[in-house]
Amino acid sequence: MNEQKDNAAVAAAAAAVGIDAEEWQRRQRFVGFGKDDVALLRDMADVVARHADAVVDRFYDNIEHFPDLVNLIRDSGSSMERLKATQRQYLLELFAGDYGASYLERRLRIGVVHHRIGLDPRFYLGSYSIYSQALLPLVRKRYPWNRQRQERAAQAITKLLSLDAQLAVDTYIHRLMHSLDEVSLSRDEVDRRVAGYRRFIANVATGDLTRRIEAVGDDELGSLGDQLNDMVHKLASMARSVTEAGSSMMVAVEQLQQSVSSQSAGAAQQASAVSETATTLEEIRVTSNQTRDKARSLGQAAERTREEGERGLQTVQGTIAAMQDIRVKVESIARNILALSEQTQQIGDITGLVSNMAQQLKILALNASIEASKVGEAGKGFAVVASEVRELAEQSQEATTQIRTILHDIQRATDRSVMATEEGIKGVDEGMRLVDQAGTAMRDLTQVIRETSLAGQQIVAAVGQEASGIDQIAAAMKDINGATKQFLAATQQTKQTALSLGDIAGALRASAAVYKV
């Protein structure tokens, strides 16, 4: 909007001060600005372009020492960076060599902008001096050994800056006079426009946002009219937005209330279900602890059974070893008895032989006695010896008979012993077979007991883990139960908040309904 006003102001200023192409040439001739000056300025364009940023920085470094200028720049909505870019372009245009109608229009615009932002002539006229001070060293740099060209180039710069200053001052004075003319309105016109503003404001106060002020002129009252129109436009937009927002809020609140009601019912059911689940889990936890205790007792019993089975297996193994030793000893006894039987048989044979010899000796003694009696007294001594030999033979016969009887008894006893040992060996073998079977069964039983004990230990561990897991689940369910109760309470609070939002939305929509847009 400022650009449109500035364009109109530039055209008005050019017409008011009578600056056209002919006048512009006339002013150039007045200060002596000719083709030679244009050629010198164009010849310096390269060196100026290389040092343009330094010149502009020097210019604005000087401005930063004056807070009122800095504030003026900030209040105008511009910035140092933007102004530096503009000044750099302005500086390059000074040495572009084109000083026709477009150059004239751009210089007139500078005066309009200065008036619009409130920049006094003392500041921008002083800026031409700053430019002169910054550009003269560049002239010496461009023509270091040609003093005449230095002076002519410096004069060309001074002439062009003088023309720029004339244009800026002319435009500023024109805009200032125009502002004074606009301020010089008649009292009746001011009263009429103020009365129209008053009626407009009264209509706005009653809620009518459909009307607008016919703002005329560039004075303060015209600006005030534009601002009032802009205010009412924004107020109407706000009223429409509030109405739409209130309607949308009402719909959203109704949906929120329905959702909250549904969530509240669901939360209540969930809270009840969670509470029942927590109770059930507590019962399961108690049962699990009891099961764990029973499993631990079962594991201990299985361990004791395993130990007893191990001891039983060791006992059976010891019994088998003992019976094997008994069998060996019984077999040894049987062998000894058989040997004794054989020796007894041999003794019997010897006893029979002795008995036969005693019988023969008895016969011989009898024959000797008969022969001794035949010889009389001479054989009497021999008869006595023969009688004693016969008695000895009879005694030997009796002794052998007794020995034979004893040997016969021994033989029968040994026979019975042999039979008994054979039966004993058979019994030992049968016992060993049965004990071996018992040992096999005991080993199998011990293995089963070991496996049962291991399974019992695993069951105890599993039940312990299960109990720990159930304890954790029960604790987590307690937390869930508490969180569910908090969620239920929060849902109720959200429901109340939704009701309050509904009331607020209704009041907001009713307030916006006052305005007519």
Short mmCIF file of C-alpha atoms in Angstrom, two decimals:
data_model
loop_
_atom_site.label_atom_id
_atom_site.label_comp_id
_atom_site.label_asym_id
_atom_site.label_seq_id
_atom_site.Cartn_x
_atom_site.Cartn_y
_atom_site.Cartn_z
CA MET A 1 0.00 0.00 0.00
CA ASN A 2 2.91 2.39 0.78
CA GLU A 3 4.39 1.67 -2.67
CA GLN A 4 1.17 2.74 -4.41
CA LYS A 5 1.01 5.94 -2.37
CA ASP A 6 4.70 6.61 -3.05
CA ASN A 7 4.18 6.19 -6.81
CA ALA A 8 1.30 8.66 -6.73
CA ALA A 9 3.32 11.05 -4.57
CA VAL A 10 6.30 10.89 -6.97
CA ALA A 11 4.07 11.74 -9.93
CA ALA A 12 2.41 14.55 -7.97
CA ALA A 13 5.78 15.92 -6.83
CA ALA A 14 7.21 15.89 -10.35
CA ALA A 15 4.18 17.78 -11.63
CA ALA A 16 4.09 20.23 -8.70
CA VAL A 17 7.73 21.29 -8.89
CA GLY A 18 7.70 21.28 -12.69
CA ILE A 19 10.49 18.76 -13.12
CA ASP A 20 10.41 17.21 -16.57
CA ALA A 21 13.13 16.16 -19.01
CA GLU A 22 13.81 19.72 -20.10
CA GLU A 23 13.96 21.03 -16.52
CA TRP A 24 16.24 18.15 -15.59
CA GLN A 25 18.66 19.05 -18.39
CA ARG A 26 18.45 22.71 -17.38
CA ARG A 27 19.48 21.86 -13.81
CA GLN A 28 22.39 19.77 -15.07
CA ARG A 29 23.59 22.68 -17.20
CA PHE A 30 23.23 25.02 -14.20
CA VAL A 31 25.74 23.01 -12.12
CA GLY A 32 27.93 22.33 -15.15
CA PHE A 33 27.25 18.56 -15.31
CA GLY A 34 28.09 17.41 -18.84
CA LYS A 35 29.32 14.51 -20.96
CA ASP A 36 32.86 14.69 -19.59
CA ASP A 37 31.49 14.29 -16.06
CA VAL A 38 29.39 11.32 -17.19
CA ALA A 39 32.46 9.71 -18.77
CA LEU A 40 34.57 10.21 -15.63
CA LEU A 41 31.86 8.78 -13.37
CA ARG A 42 31.38 5.77 -15.64
CA ASP A 43 35.17 5.26 -15.67
CA MET A 44 35.15 5.01 -11.87
CA ALA A 45 32.34 2.42 -11.79
CA ASP A 46 34.69 -0.58 -11.40
CA VAL A 47 36.67 0.76 -8.45
CA VAL A 48 33.46 1.95 -6.74
CA ALA A 49 31.84 -1.48 -7.21
CA ARG A 50 34.86 -3.15 -5.59
CA HIS A 51 34.65 -0.87 -2.55
CA ALA A 52 30.87 -0.35 -2.43
CA ASP A 53 30.36 -2.53 0.66
CA ALA A 54 33.09 -0.68 2.57
CA VAL A 55 31.58 2.71 1.66
CA VAL A 56 28.09 1.61 2.75
CA ASP A 57 29.42 0.09 5.99
CA ARG A 58 31.21 3.36 6.78
CA PHE A 59 27.97 5.25 6.12
CA TYR A 60 25.90 3.11 8.51
CA ASP A 61 28.65 2.86 11.11
CA ASN A 62 28.27 6.62 11.41
CA ILE A 63 24.45 6.33 11.73
CA GLU A 64 24.73 3.87 14.63
CA HIS A 65 26.20 6.68 16.74
CA PHE A 66 22.83 8.50 16.58
CA PRO A 67 20.10 6.59 18.50
CA ASP A 68 17.28 8.77 17.12
CA LEU A 69 18.19 7.70 13.57
CA VAL A 70 18.41 4.03 14.61
CA ASN A 71 14.97 4.28 16.26
CA LEU A 72 13.56 5.98 13.17
CA ILE A 73 14.79 3.12 10.98
CA ARG A 74 13.36 0.52 13.35
CA ASP A 75 9.98 2.30 13.66
CA SER A 76 9.68 2.56 9.88
CA GLY A 77 9.61 -1.24 9.67
CA SER A 78 12.95 -1.51 7.90
CA SER A 79 16.33 -2.90 8.99
CA MET A 80 20.02 -2.11 8.61
CA GLU A 81 20.60 -5.00 6.22
CA ARG A 82 17.77 -3.94 3.94
CA LEU A 83 18.91 -0.30 3.97
CA LYS A 84 22.50 -1.33 3.25
CA ALA A 85 21.34 -3.19 0.14
CA THR A 86 19.35 -0.13 -0.97
CA GLN A 87 22.27 2.23 -0.35
CA ARG A 88 24.65 -0.04 -2.26
CA GLN A 89 22.31 0.07 -5.25
CA TYR A 90 22.06 3.88 -4.92
CA LEU A 91 25.87 4.15 -4.84
CA LEU A 92 26.31 2.01 -7.95
CA GLU A 93 23.66 4.07 -9.80
CA LEU A 94 25.74 7.22 -9.18
CA PHE A 95 28.47 5.77 -11.44
CA ALA A 96 26.29 3.86 -13.93
CA GLY A 97 26.37 6.67 -16.52
CA ASP A 98 22.57 6.69 -17.00
CA TYR A 99 21.09 9.92 -15.68
CA GLY A 100 17.84 10.12 -17.66
CA ALA A 101 14.14 9.89 -16.73
CA SER A 102 14.42 6.65 -14.71
CA TYR A 103 17.26 8.14 -12.65
CA LEU A 104 15.12 11.25 -12.04
CA GLU A 105 12.14 9.14 -10.92
CA ARG A 106 14.27 7.15 -8.46
CA ARG A 107 15.70 10.31 -6.91
CA LEU A 108 12.24 11.87 -6.49
CA ARG A 109 11.14 8.67 -4.75
CA ILE A 110 13.92 9.13 -2.18
CA GLY A 111 12.42 12.46 -1.10
CA VAL A 112 8.92 10.95 -0.83
CA VAL A 113 10.17 8.08 1.34
CA HIS A 114 12.17 10.45 3.55
CA HIS A 115 9.04 12.50 4.18
CA ARG A 116 6.92 9.42 4.84
CA ILE A 117 9.24 7.99 7.48
CA GLY A 118 9.92 11.42 9.03
CA LEU A 119 13.61 11.78 8.12
CA ASP A 120 14.60 15.46 8.42
CA PRO A 121 16.63 17.10 5.59
CA ARG A 122 19.50 17.73 7.99
CA PHE A 123 20.23 14.02 8.12
CA TYR A 124 20.04 13.07 4.46
CA LEU A 125 21.75 16.28 3.28
CA GLY A 126 24.52 15.50 5.73
CA SER A 127 24.75 12.00 4.23
CA TYR A 128 25.96 13.52 0.93
CA SER A 129 28.96 14.90 2.81
CA ILE A 130 29.66 11.42 4.20
CA TYR A 131 29.53 10.00 0.67
CA SER A 132 31.93 12.68 -0.55
CA GLN A 133 34.41 11.86 2.21
CA ALA A 134 34.18 8.13 1.40
CA LEU A 135 34.43 8.52 -2.39
CA LEU A 136 37.38 10.95 -2.61
CA PRO A 137 39.92 8.26 -1.57
CA LEU A 138 38.52 6.07 -4.36
CA VAL A 139 39.13 8.90 -6.85
CA ARG A 140 42.77 9.04 -5.78
CA LYS A 141 42.97 5.24 -5.99
CA ARG A 142 41.54 5.31 -9.55
CA TYR A 143 43.82 8.14 -10.77
CA PRO A 144 46.88 7.96 -8.48
CA TRP A 145 49.25 9.86 -10.85
CA ASN A 146 46.83 12.22 -12.58
CA ARG A 147 45.94 15.07 -10.25
CA GLN A 148 43.91 16.84 -12.93
CA ARG A 149 41.67 13.80 -13.40
CA GLN A 150 41.36 13.51 -9.61
CA GLU A 151 40.03 17.07 -9.38
CA ARG A 152 37.67 16.66 -12.35
CA ALA A 153 36.31 13.34 -11.00
CA ALA A 154 35.81 14.88 -7.55
CA GLN A 155 33.96 17.81 -9.13
CA ALA A 156 31.76 15.40 -11.16
CA ILE A 157 30.81 13.54 -7.95
CA THR A 158 30.04 16.85 -6.19
CA LYS A 159 27.86 18.02 -9.10
CA LEU A 160 25.84 14.77 -9.17
CA LEU A 161 25.37 14.72 -5.39
CA SER A 162 24.22 18.36 -5.61
CA LEU A 163 21.60 17.43 -8.24
CA ASP A 164 20.44 14.51 -6.05
CA ALA A 165 20.16 16.82 -3.04
CA GLN A 166 18.08 19.31 -5.05
CA LEU A 167 15.63 16.60 -6.11
CA ALA A 168 15.33 15.16 -2.61
CA VAL A 169 14.76 18.61 -1.05
CA ASP A 170 12.24 19.62 -3.72
CA THR A 171 10.25 16.45 -3.20
CA TYR A 172 10.43 16.68 0.59
CA ILE A 173 9.23 20.33 0.54
CA HIS A 174 6.42 19.46 -1.87
CA ARG A 175 5.22 16.60 0.36
CA LEU A 176 5.49 18.84 3.40
CA MET A 177 3.42 21.58 1.73
CA HIS A 178 0.90 18.97 0.60
CA SER A 179 0.56 17.75 4.18
CA LEU A 180 0.07 21.31 5.38
CA ASP A 181 -2.62 21.82 2.74
CA GLU A 182 -4.39 18.66 3.86
CA VAL A 183 -4.26 19.79 7.46
CA SER A 184 -5.89 23.06 6.45
CA LEU A 185 -9.34 21.52 6.12
CA SER A 186 -12.35 23.56 7.11
CA ARG A 187 -13.83 23.13 10.56
CA ASP A 188 -17.14 22.05 9.01
CA GLU A 189 -15.42 19.31 7.00
CA VAL A 190 -13.66 18.05 10.10
CA ASP A 191 -16.90 18.11 12.11
CA ARG A 192 -18.74 16.33 9.32
CA ARG A 193 -16.17 13.58 9.05
CA VAL A 194 -15.90 13.19 12.83
CA ALA A 195 -19.72 12.93 13.07
CA GLY A 196 -19.64 10.21 10.42
CA TYR A 197 -16.96 8.38 12.38
CA ARG A 198 -19.06 8.73 15.54
CA ARG A 199 -22.13 7.21 13.85
CA PHE A 200 -19.99 4.42 12.44
CA ILE A 201 -18.56 3.63 15.88
CA ALA A 202 -22.08 3.67 17.40
CA ASN A 203 -23.25 1.12 14.81
CA VAL A 204 -20.24 -1.04 15.60
CA ALA A 205 -21.04 -0.79 19.31
CA THR A 206 -24.54 -2.18 18.61
CA GLY A 207 -23.03 -5.15 16.76
CA ASP A 208 -23.37 -3.97 13.14
CA LEU A 209 -20.12 -4.94 11.43
CA THR A 210 -21.44 -4.68 7.85
CA ARG A 211 -20.80 -0.96 7.31
CA ARG A 212 -17.58 0.77 6.29
CA ILE A 213 -16.30 4.39 6.42
CA GLU A 214 -15.58 6.23 3.19
CA ALA A 215 -12.04 7.32 4.02
CA VAL A 216 -10.84 10.21 1.83
CA GLY A 217 -7.58 12.09 1.78
CA ASP A 218 -4.11 11.30 3.08
CA ASP A 219 -4.52 13.28 6.31
CA GLU A 220 -4.81 11.89 9.80
CA LEU A 221 -8.63 11.60 9.55
CA GLY A 222 -8.29 9.61 6.33
CA SER A 223 -5.72 7.38 7.98
CA LEU A 224 -8.04 7.01 10.99
CA GLY A 225 -10.88 5.98 8.65
CA ASP A 226 -8.68 3.35 7.05
CA GLN A 227 -7.70 2.06 10.48
CA LEU A 228 -11.35 1.95 11.63
CA ASN A 229 -12.35 0.05 8.50
CA ASP A 230 -9.48 -2.36 9.02
CA MET A 231 -10.46 -2.77 12.68
CA VAL A 232 -14.10 -3.54 11.81
CA HIS A 233 -13.00 -5.95 9.09
CA LYS A 234 -10.82 -7.82 11.56
CA LEU A 235 -13.59 -7.67 14.20
CA ALA A 236 -16.07 -9.15 11.70
CA SER A 237 -13.59 -11.88 10.81
CA MET A 238 -13.06 -12.56 14.49
CA ALA A 239 -16.83 -12.71 15.12
CA ARG A 240 -17.28 -15.16 12.26
CA SER A 241 -14.36 -17.22 13.53
CA VAL A 242 -15.76 -17.16 17.07
CA THR A 243 -19.19 -18.24 15.80
CA GLU A 244 -17.69 -21.03 13.74
CA ALA A 245 -15.38 -22.01 16.59
CA GLY A 246 -18.32 -21.99 19.04
CA SER A 247 -20.36 -24.24 16.75
CA SER A 248 -17.40 -26.53 16.18
CA MET A 249 -16.72 -26.55 19.90
CA MET A 250 -20.34 -27.45 20.65
CA VAL A 251 -20.17 -30.37 18.21
CA ALA A 252 -16.80 -31.43 19.62
CA VAL A 253 -18.08 -31.09 23.19
CA GLU A 254 -21.13 -33.22 22.39
CA GLN A 255 -18.88 -35.85 20.84
CA LEU A 256 -16.54 -35.54 23.81
CA GLN A 257 -19.42 -35.99 26.24
CA GLN A 258 -20.59 -39.09 24.37
CA SER A 259 -17.06 -40.43 24.26
CA VAL A 260 -16.47 -39.64 27.93
CA SER A 261 -19.78 -41.26 28.90
CA SER A 262 -18.83 -44.36 26.94
CA GLN A 263 -15.33 -44.30 28.43
CA SER A 264 -16.78 -43.78 31.90
CA ALA A 265 -19.06 -46.82 31.54
CA GLY A 266 -16.21 -48.85 30.06
CA ALA A 267 -13.86 -47.66 32.80
CA ALA A 268 -16.37 -48.68 35.47
CA GLN A 269 -16.73 -52.13 33.92
CA GLN A 270 -12.98 -52.36 33.53
CA ALA A 271 -12.47 -51.32 37.15
CA SER A 272 -14.94 -54.00 38.28
CA ALA A 273 -13.27 -56.62 36.08
CA VAL A 274 -9.81 -55.61 37.24
CA SER A 275 -10.93 -55.72 40.88
CA GLU A 276 -12.36 -59.22 40.40
CA THR A 277 -9.21 -60.28 38.58
CA ALA A 278 -7.07 -58.88 41.39
CA THR A 279 -9.14 -60.85 43.95
CA THR A 280 -8.86 -64.02 41.86
CA LEU A 281 -5.13 -63.51 41.44
CA GLU A 282 -4.77 -63.10 45.19
CA GLU A 283 -6.57 -66.43 45.70
CA ILE A 284 -4.37 -68.01 43.02
CA ARG A 285 -1.32 -66.55 44.73
CA VAL A 286 -2.33 -68.12 48.07
CA THR A 287 -3.03 -71.46 46.36
CA SER A 288 0.26 -71.21 44.49
CA ASN A 289 2.14 -70.61 47.73
CA GLN A 290 0.44 -73.67 49.25
CA THR A 291 1.30 -75.70 46.16
CA ARG A 292 4.87 -74.47 46.40
CA ASP A 293 5.05 -75.61 50.05
CA LYS A 294 3.58 -79.01 49.15
CA ALA A 295 5.91 -79.34 46.20
CA ARG A 296 8.83 -78.48 48.44
CA SER A 297 7.68 -81.17 50.93
CA LEU A 298 7.27 -83.63 48.05
CA GLY A 299 10.73 -82.78 46.84
CA GLN A 300 12.16 -83.34 50.32
CA ALA A 301 10.31 -86.68 50.58
CA ALA A 302 11.57 -87.68 47.14
CA GLU A 303 15.09 -86.78 48.20
CA ARG A 304 14.75 -88.91 51.36
CA THR A 305 13.34 -91.77 49.27
CA ARG A 306 16.28 -91.44 46.92
CA GLU A 307 18.70 -91.61 49.82
CA GLU A 308 16.90 -94.67 51.25
CA GLY A 309 16.91 -96.28 47.80
CA GLU A 310 20.63 -95.65 47.52
CA ARG A 311 21.19 -97.24 50.90
CA GLY A 312 18.90 -100.18 49.96
CA LEU A 313 20.82 -100.69 46.75
CA GLN A 314 24.07 -100.67 48.70
CA THR A 315 22.57 -103.23 51.15
CA VAL A 316 21.43 -105.51 48.30
CA GLN A 317 24.83 -105.22 46.71
CA GLY A 318 26.40 -106.11 50.08
CA THR A 319 24.00 -109.06 50.45
CA ILE A 320 24.91 -110.34 46.99
CA ALA A 321 28.59 -110.10 47.88
CA ALA A 322 28.00 -111.90 51.22
CA MET A 323 25.99 -114.69 49.56
CA GLN A 324 28.66 -115.08 46.94
CA ASP A 325 31.16 -115.46 49.80
CA ILE A 326 28.84 -117.98 51.53
CA ARG A 327 28.56 -119.99 48.31
CA VAL A 328 32.31 -120.08 48.02
CA LYS A 329 32.62 -121.23 51.63
CA VAL A 330 29.85 -123.85 51.23
CA GLU A 331 31.52 -125.16 48.11
CA SER A 332 34.79 -125.36 50.09
CA ILE A 333 33.00 -127.25 52.89
CA ALA A 334 31.48 -129.61 50.32
CA ARG A 335 34.89 -130.27 48.87
CA ASN A 336 36.31 -130.88 52.36
CA ILE A 337 33.45 -133.25 53.24
CA LEU A 338 33.96 -135.19 50.02
CA ALA A 339 37.66 -135.40 50.80
CA LEU A 340 36.80 -136.55 54.34
CA SER A 341 34.41 -139.17 52.91
CA GLU A 342 37.12 -140.45 50.65
CA GLN A 343 39.58 -140.54 53.56
CA THR A 344 36.99 -142.30 55.70
CA GLN A 345 36.54 -144.88 52.93
CA GLN A 346 40.28 -145.37 52.84
CA ILE A 347 40.34 -145.75 56.63
CA GLY A 348 37.53 -148.30 56.29
CA ASP A 349 39.53 -150.20 53.77
CA ILE A 350 42.56 -150.13 56.07
CA THR A 351 40.37 -151.17 59.01
CA GLY A 352 39.05 -154.12 56.97
CA LEU A 353 42.58 -155.06 56.13
CA VAL A 354 43.57 -154.81 59.83
CA SER A 355 40.50 -156.90 60.76
CA ASN A 356 41.47 -159.55 58.25
CA MET A 357 45.02 -159.48 59.54
CA ALA A 358 43.75 -159.80 63.13
CA GLN A 359 41.57 -162.74 62.09
CA GLN A 360 44.53 -164.41 60.43
CA LEU A 361 46.69 -163.57 63.44
CA LYS A 362 44.04 -165.10 65.69
CA ILE A 363 44.05 -168.24 63.58
CA LEU A 364 47.83 -168.29 63.63
CA ALA A 365 47.81 -167.81 67.42
CA LEU A 366 45.31 -170.66 67.75
CA ASN A 367 47.46 -172.89 65.58
CA ALA A 368 50.53 -171.86 67.60
CA SER A 369 48.77 -172.79 70.85
CA ILE A 370 47.84 -176.17 69.41
CA GLU A 371 51.40 -176.80 68.33
CA ALA A 372 52.76 -175.60 71.68
CA SER A 373 50.54 -178.02 73.54
CA LYS A 374 51.88 -180.75 71.43
CA VAL A 375 55.46 -180.22 72.54
CA GLY A 376 54.56 -180.06 76.21
CA GLU A 377 56.51 -178.11 78.71
CA ALA A 378 58.90 -176.89 76.07
CA GLY A 379 56.16 -175.17 74.19
CA LYS A 380 54.42 -173.81 77.26
CA GLY A 381 56.02 -170.38 77.02
CA PHE A 382 55.27 -170.19 73.38
CA ALA A 383 51.64 -171.12 74.15
CA VAL A 384 51.40 -168.19 76.55
CA VAL A 385 52.71 -165.87 73.85
CA ALA A 386 50.33 -167.36 71.33
CA SER A 387 47.45 -166.87 73.76
CA GLU A 388 48.34 -163.25 74.28
CA VAL A 389 48.71 -162.75 70.53
CA ARG A 390 45.26 -164.28 70.04
CA GLU A 391 43.79 -162.00 72.70
CA LEU A 392 45.49 -159.07 71.01
CA ALA A 393 44.09 -160.19 67.68
CA GLU A 394 40.62 -160.44 69.19
CA GLN A 395 40.98 -156.99 70.69
CA SER A 396 42.20 -155.67 67.34
CA GLN A 397 39.18 -157.28 65.68
CA GLU A 398 36.86 -155.67 68.17
CA ALA A 399 38.62 -152.30 67.74
CA THR A 400 38.39 -152.50 63.96
CA THR A 401 34.73 -153.46 64.29
CA GLN A 402 34.12 -150.41 66.45
CA ILE A 403 36.17 -148.26 64.05
CA ARG A 404 34.19 -149.66 61.12
CA THR A 405 30.99 -148.79 62.94
CA ILE A 406 32.27 -145.27 63.63
CA LEU A 407 33.48 -144.93 60.07
CA HIS A 408 30.12 -146.11 58.85
CA ASP A 409 28.44 -143.45 60.99
CA ILE A 410 30.92 -140.87 59.71
CA GLN A 411 30.24 -141.98 56.16
CA ARG A 412 26.53 -141.59 56.63
CA ALA A 413 27.08 -138.19 58.29
CA THR A 414 29.34 -137.08 55.47
CA ASP A 415 26.80 -138.28 52.95
CA ARG A 416 24.16 -136.24 54.69
CA SER A 417 26.59 -133.29 54.88
CA VAL A 418 27.33 -133.57 51.18
CA MET A 419 23.64 -133.65 50.41
CA ALA A 420 23.09 -130.73 52.79
CA THR A 421 25.91 -128.72 51.22
CA GLU A 422 24.53 -129.46 47.77
CA GLU A 423 21.12 -128.27 48.91
CA GLY A 424 22.83 -125.29 50.57
CA ILE A 425 24.64 -124.45 47.37
CA LYS A 426 21.37 -124.73 45.49
CA GLY A 427 19.73 -122.48 48.11
CA VAL A 428 22.60 -120.03 47.93
CA ASP A 429 22.35 -120.01 44.13
CA GLU A 430 18.59 -119.47 44.34
CA GLY A 431 19.13 -116.79 46.97
CA MET A 432 21.76 -115.12 44.84
CA ARG A 433 19.39 -115.27 41.86
CA LEU A 434 16.59 -113.75 43.91
CA VAL A 435 18.92 -111.19 45.47
CA ASP A 436 20.30 -110.37 42.04
CA GLN A 437 16.74 -109.88 40.80
CA ALA A 438 16.09 -107.78 43.87
CA GLY A 439 19.28 -105.86 43.12
CA THR A 440 18.17 -105.26 39.54
CA ALA A 441 14.77 -104.17 40.75
CA MET A 442 16.41 -102.02 43.41
CA ARG A 443 18.69 -100.43 40.80
CA ASP A 444 15.70 -99.76 38.56
CA LEU A 445 13.80 -98.44 41.54
CA THR A 446 16.76 -96.29 42.54
CA GLN A 447 16.97 -94.89 38.99
CA VAL A 448 13.24 -94.17 39.07
CA ILE A 449 13.65 -92.59 42.49
CA ARG A 450 16.55 -90.48 41.16
CA GLU A 451 14.45 -89.36 38.21
CA THR A 452 11.50 -88.76 40.53
CA SER A 453 13.72 -86.75 42.87
CA LEU A 454 15.08 -84.72 39.96
CA ALA A 455 11.56 -84.20 38.63
CA GLY A 456 10.49 -83.21 42.14
CA GLN A 457 13.30 -80.67 42.32
CA GLN A 458 12.32 -79.34 38.89
CA ILE A 459 8.70 -79.19 40.01
CA VAL A 460 9.74 -77.30 43.13
CA ALA A 461 11.78 -74.86 41.01
CA ALA A 462 8.96 -74.48 38.48
CA VAL A 463 6.38 -73.99 41.20
CA GLY A 464 8.71 -71.45 42.83
CA GLN A 465 9.06 -69.57 39.55
CA GLU A 466 5.33 -69.82 39.01
CA ALA A 467 4.70 -68.47 42.49
CA SER A 468 7.15 -65.62 41.88
CA GLY A 469 5.49 -64.87 38.56
CA ILE A 470 2.06 -64.93 40.16
CA ASP A 471 3.32 -62.61 42.91
CA GLN A 472 4.60 -60.20 40.25
CA ILE A 473 1.34 -60.47 38.31
CA ALA A 474 -0.64 -59.87 41.49
CA ALA A 475 1.48 -56.80 42.30
CA ALA A 476 1.10 -55.53 38.73
CA MET A 477 -2.64 -56.15 38.88
CA LYS A 478 -2.79 -54.11 42.08
CA ASP A 479 -1.05 -51.27 40.24
CA ILE A 480 -3.45 -51.70 37.30
CA ASN A 481 -6.36 -51.68 39.71
CA GLY A 482 -5.11 -48.43 41.24
CA ALA A 483 -4.47 -46.91 37.80
CA THR A 484 -7.93 -47.98 36.64
CA LYS A 485 -9.51 -46.31 39.64
CA GLN A 486 -7.50 -43.16 38.90
CA PHE A 487 -8.57 -43.37 35.25
CA LEU A 488 -12.19 -43.74 36.34
CA ALA A 489 -11.85 -40.67 38.56
CA ALA A 490 -10.11 -38.76 35.74
CA THR A 491 -12.90 -39.79 33.36
CA GLN A 492 -15.49 -38.39 35.73
CA GLN A 493 -13.48 -35.18 36.00
CA THR A 494 -13.17 -35.04 32.19
CA LYS A 495 -16.93 -35.48 31.96
CA GLN A 496 -17.44 -32.49 34.24
CA THR A 497 -14.88 -30.53 32.22
CA ALA A 498 -16.73 -31.40 29.00
CA LEU A 499 -19.96 -30.11 30.52
CA SER A 500 -18.19 -26.90 31.51
CA LEU A 501 -16.75 -26.59 27.98
CA GLY A 502 -20.26 -26.99 26.60
CA ASP A 503 -21.45 -24.11 28.75
CA ILE A 504 -18.46 -22.00 27.68
CA ALA A 505 -19.05 -22.83 23.99
CA GLY A 506 -22.73 -21.88 24.33
CA ALA A 507 -21.84 -18.59 26.00
CA LEU A 508 -19.17 -17.90 23.37
CA ARG A 509 -21.60 -18.55 20.53
CA ALA A 510 -24.23 -16.38 22.20
CA SER A 511 -21.69 -13.56 22.58
CA ALA A 512 -20.67 -13.81 18.93
CA ALA A 513 -24.33 -13.85 17.84
CA VAL A 514 -24.62 -10.21 18.99
CA TYR A 515 -22.56 -9.10 15.96
CA LYS A 516 -24.09 -8.70 12.51
CA VAL A 517 -21.47 -9.64 9.92
#
